[in-house]
Tab-separated table of N, CA and C in Angstrom:
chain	number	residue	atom	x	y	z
A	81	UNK	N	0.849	-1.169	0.000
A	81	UNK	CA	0.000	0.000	0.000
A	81	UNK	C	0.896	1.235	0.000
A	82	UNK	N	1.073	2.021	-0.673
A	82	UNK	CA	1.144	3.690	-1.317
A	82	UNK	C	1.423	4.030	0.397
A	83	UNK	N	1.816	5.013	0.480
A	83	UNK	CA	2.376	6.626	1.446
A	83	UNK	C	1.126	7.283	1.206
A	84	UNK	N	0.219	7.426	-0.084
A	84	UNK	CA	-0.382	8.653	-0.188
A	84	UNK	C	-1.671	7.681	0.557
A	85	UNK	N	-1.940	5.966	-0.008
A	85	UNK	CA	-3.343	5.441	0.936
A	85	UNK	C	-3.220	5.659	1.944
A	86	UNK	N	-1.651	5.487	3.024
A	86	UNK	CA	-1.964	5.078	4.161
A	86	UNK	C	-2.437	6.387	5.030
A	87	UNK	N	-1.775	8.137	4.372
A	87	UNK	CA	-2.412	9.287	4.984
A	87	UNK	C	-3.530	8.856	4.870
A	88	UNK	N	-4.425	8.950	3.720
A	88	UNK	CA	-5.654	8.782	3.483
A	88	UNK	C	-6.606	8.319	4.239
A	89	UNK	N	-6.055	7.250	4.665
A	89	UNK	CA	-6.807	6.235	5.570
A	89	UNK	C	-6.762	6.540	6.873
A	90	UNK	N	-5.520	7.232	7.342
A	90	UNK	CA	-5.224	7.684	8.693
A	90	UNK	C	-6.010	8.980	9.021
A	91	UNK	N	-6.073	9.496	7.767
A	91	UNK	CA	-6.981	10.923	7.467
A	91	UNK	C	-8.315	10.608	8.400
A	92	UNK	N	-8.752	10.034	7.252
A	92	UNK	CA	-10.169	9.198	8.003
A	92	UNK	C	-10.481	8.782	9.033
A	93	UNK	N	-9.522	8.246	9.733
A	93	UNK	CA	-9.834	7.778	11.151
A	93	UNK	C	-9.845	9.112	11.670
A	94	UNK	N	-11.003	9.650	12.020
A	94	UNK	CA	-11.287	10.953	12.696
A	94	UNK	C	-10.999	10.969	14.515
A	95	UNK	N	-11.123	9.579	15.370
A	95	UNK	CA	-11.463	9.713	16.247
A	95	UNK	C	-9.951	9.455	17.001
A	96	UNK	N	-9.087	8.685	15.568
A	96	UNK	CA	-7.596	8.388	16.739
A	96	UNK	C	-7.388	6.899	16.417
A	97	UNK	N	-8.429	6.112	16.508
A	97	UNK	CA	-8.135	4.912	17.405
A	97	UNK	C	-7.605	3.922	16.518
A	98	UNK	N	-7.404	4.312	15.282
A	98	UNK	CA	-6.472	3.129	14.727
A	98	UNK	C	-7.732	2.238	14.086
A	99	UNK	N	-8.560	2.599	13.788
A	99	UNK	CA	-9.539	2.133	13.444
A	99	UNK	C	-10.933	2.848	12.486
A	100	UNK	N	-10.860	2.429	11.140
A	100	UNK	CA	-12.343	2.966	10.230
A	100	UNK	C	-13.337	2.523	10.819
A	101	UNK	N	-14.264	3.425	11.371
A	101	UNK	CA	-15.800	3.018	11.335
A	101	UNK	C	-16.991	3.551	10.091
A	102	UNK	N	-17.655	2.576	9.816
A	102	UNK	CA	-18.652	2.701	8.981
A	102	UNK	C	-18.606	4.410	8.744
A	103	UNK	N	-19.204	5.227	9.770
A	103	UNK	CA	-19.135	6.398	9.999
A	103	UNK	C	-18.567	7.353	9.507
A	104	UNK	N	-16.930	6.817	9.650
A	104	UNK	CA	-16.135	7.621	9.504
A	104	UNK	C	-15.689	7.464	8.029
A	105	UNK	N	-16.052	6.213	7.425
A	105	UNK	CA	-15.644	5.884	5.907
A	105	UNK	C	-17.284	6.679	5.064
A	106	UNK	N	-18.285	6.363	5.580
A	106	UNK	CA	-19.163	6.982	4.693
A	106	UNK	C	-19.289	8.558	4.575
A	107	UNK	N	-18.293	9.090	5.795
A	107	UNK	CA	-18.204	10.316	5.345
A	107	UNK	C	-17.560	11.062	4.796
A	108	UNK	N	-15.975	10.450	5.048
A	108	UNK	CA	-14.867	10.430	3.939
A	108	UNK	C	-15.423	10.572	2.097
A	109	UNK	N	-16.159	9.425	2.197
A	109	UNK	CA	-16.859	9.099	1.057
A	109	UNK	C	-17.800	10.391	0.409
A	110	UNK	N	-18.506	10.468	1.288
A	110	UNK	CA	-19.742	11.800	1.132
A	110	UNK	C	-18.709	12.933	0.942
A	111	UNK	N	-17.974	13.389	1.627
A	111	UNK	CA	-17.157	14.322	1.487
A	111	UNK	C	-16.405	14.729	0.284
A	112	UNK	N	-16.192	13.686	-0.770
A	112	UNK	CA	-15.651	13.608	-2.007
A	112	UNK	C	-16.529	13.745	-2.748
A	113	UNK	N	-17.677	12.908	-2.697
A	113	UNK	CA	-18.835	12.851	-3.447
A	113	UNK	C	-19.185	14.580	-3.190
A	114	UNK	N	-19.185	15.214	-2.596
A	114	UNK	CA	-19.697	16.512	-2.870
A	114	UNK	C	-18.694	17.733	-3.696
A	115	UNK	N	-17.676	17.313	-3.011
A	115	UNK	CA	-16.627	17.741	-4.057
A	115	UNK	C	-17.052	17.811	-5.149
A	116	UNK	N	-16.922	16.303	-5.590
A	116	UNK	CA	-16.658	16.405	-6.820
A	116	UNK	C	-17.965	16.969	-7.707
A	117	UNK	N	-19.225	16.669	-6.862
A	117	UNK	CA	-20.056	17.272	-7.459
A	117	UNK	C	-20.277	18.938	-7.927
A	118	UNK	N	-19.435	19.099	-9.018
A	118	UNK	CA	-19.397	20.144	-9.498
A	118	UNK	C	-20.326	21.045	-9.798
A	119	UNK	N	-22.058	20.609	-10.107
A	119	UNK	CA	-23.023	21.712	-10.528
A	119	UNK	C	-23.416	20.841	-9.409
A	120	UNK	N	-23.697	20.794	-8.374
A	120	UNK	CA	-23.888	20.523	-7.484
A	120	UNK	C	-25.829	20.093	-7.697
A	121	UNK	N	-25.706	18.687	-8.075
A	121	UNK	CA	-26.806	18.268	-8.691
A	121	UNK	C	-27.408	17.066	-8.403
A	122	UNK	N	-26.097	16.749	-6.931
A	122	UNK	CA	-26.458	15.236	-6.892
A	122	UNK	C	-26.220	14.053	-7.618
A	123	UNK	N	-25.775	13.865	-8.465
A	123	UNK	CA	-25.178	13.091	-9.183
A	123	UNK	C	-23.656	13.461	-10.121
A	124	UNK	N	-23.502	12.429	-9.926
A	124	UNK	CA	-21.698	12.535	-10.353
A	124	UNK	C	-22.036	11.821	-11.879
A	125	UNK	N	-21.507	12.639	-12.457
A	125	UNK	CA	-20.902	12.369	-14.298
A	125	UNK	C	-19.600	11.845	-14.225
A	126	UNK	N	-19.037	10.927	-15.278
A	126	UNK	CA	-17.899	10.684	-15.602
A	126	UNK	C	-17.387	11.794	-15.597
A	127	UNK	N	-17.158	12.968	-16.433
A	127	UNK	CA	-16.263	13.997	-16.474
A	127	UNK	C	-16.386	14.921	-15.164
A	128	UNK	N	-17.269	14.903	-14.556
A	128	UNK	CA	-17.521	15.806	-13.060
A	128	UNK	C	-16.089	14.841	-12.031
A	129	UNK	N	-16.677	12.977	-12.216
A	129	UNK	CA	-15.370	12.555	-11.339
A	129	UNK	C	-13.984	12.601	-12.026
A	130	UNK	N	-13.501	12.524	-13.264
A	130	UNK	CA	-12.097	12.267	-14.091
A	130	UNK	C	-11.608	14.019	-13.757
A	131	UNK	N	-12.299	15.228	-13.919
A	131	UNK	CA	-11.971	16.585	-13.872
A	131	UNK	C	-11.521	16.638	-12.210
A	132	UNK	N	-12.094	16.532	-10.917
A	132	UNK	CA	-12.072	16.165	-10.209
A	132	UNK	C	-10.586	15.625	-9.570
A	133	UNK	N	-10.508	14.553	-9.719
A	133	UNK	CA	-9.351	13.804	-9.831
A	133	UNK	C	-8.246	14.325	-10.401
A	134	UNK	N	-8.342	15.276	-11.511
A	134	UNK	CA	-7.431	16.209	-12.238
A	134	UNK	C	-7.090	16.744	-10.903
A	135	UNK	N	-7.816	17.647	-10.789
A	135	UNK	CA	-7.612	18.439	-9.894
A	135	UNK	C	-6.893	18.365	-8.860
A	136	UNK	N	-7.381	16.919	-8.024
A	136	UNK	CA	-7.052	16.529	-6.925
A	136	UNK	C	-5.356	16.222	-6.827
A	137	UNK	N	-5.019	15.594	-7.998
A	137	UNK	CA	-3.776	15.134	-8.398
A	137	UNK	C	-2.628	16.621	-8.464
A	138	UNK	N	-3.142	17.524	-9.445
A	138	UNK	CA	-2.774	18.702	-9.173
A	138	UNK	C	-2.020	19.082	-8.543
A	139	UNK	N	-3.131	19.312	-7.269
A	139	UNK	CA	-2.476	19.885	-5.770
A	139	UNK	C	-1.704	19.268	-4.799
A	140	UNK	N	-1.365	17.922	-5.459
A	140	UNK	CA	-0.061	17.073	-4.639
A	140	UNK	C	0.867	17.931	-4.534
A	141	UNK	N	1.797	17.779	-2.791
A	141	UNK	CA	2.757	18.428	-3.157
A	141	UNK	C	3.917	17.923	-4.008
């Protein structure tokens, strides 16, 4: 597993404990999902998630 999953994942664990809960992954999740939702419409397009991801990649340092 990647340097950039394991922030990711550590990201997510909001509470500390070394541990994803449902909770804490569906909001991770939701949290992107709104992102990426660009016309903010509730549904994600192929090019709303691939532009997105542009983006995201981007701003690596």
């Amino acid at each position: 597993m990647g340097k950039g999953r394991i922030k990711r994942l550590t990201a997510t664990d909001k509470d500390g404990d070394g541990k994803l809960s449902f909770k804490e992954v569906v909001e991770a999740r939701m949290a992107y999902y709104d992102a990426a939702d660009a016309d903010s419409n509730d549904l994600l397009s192929v090019p709303e998630c691939v532009a997105f991801e542009k983006k995201r990649r981007a701003a690596r340092p």
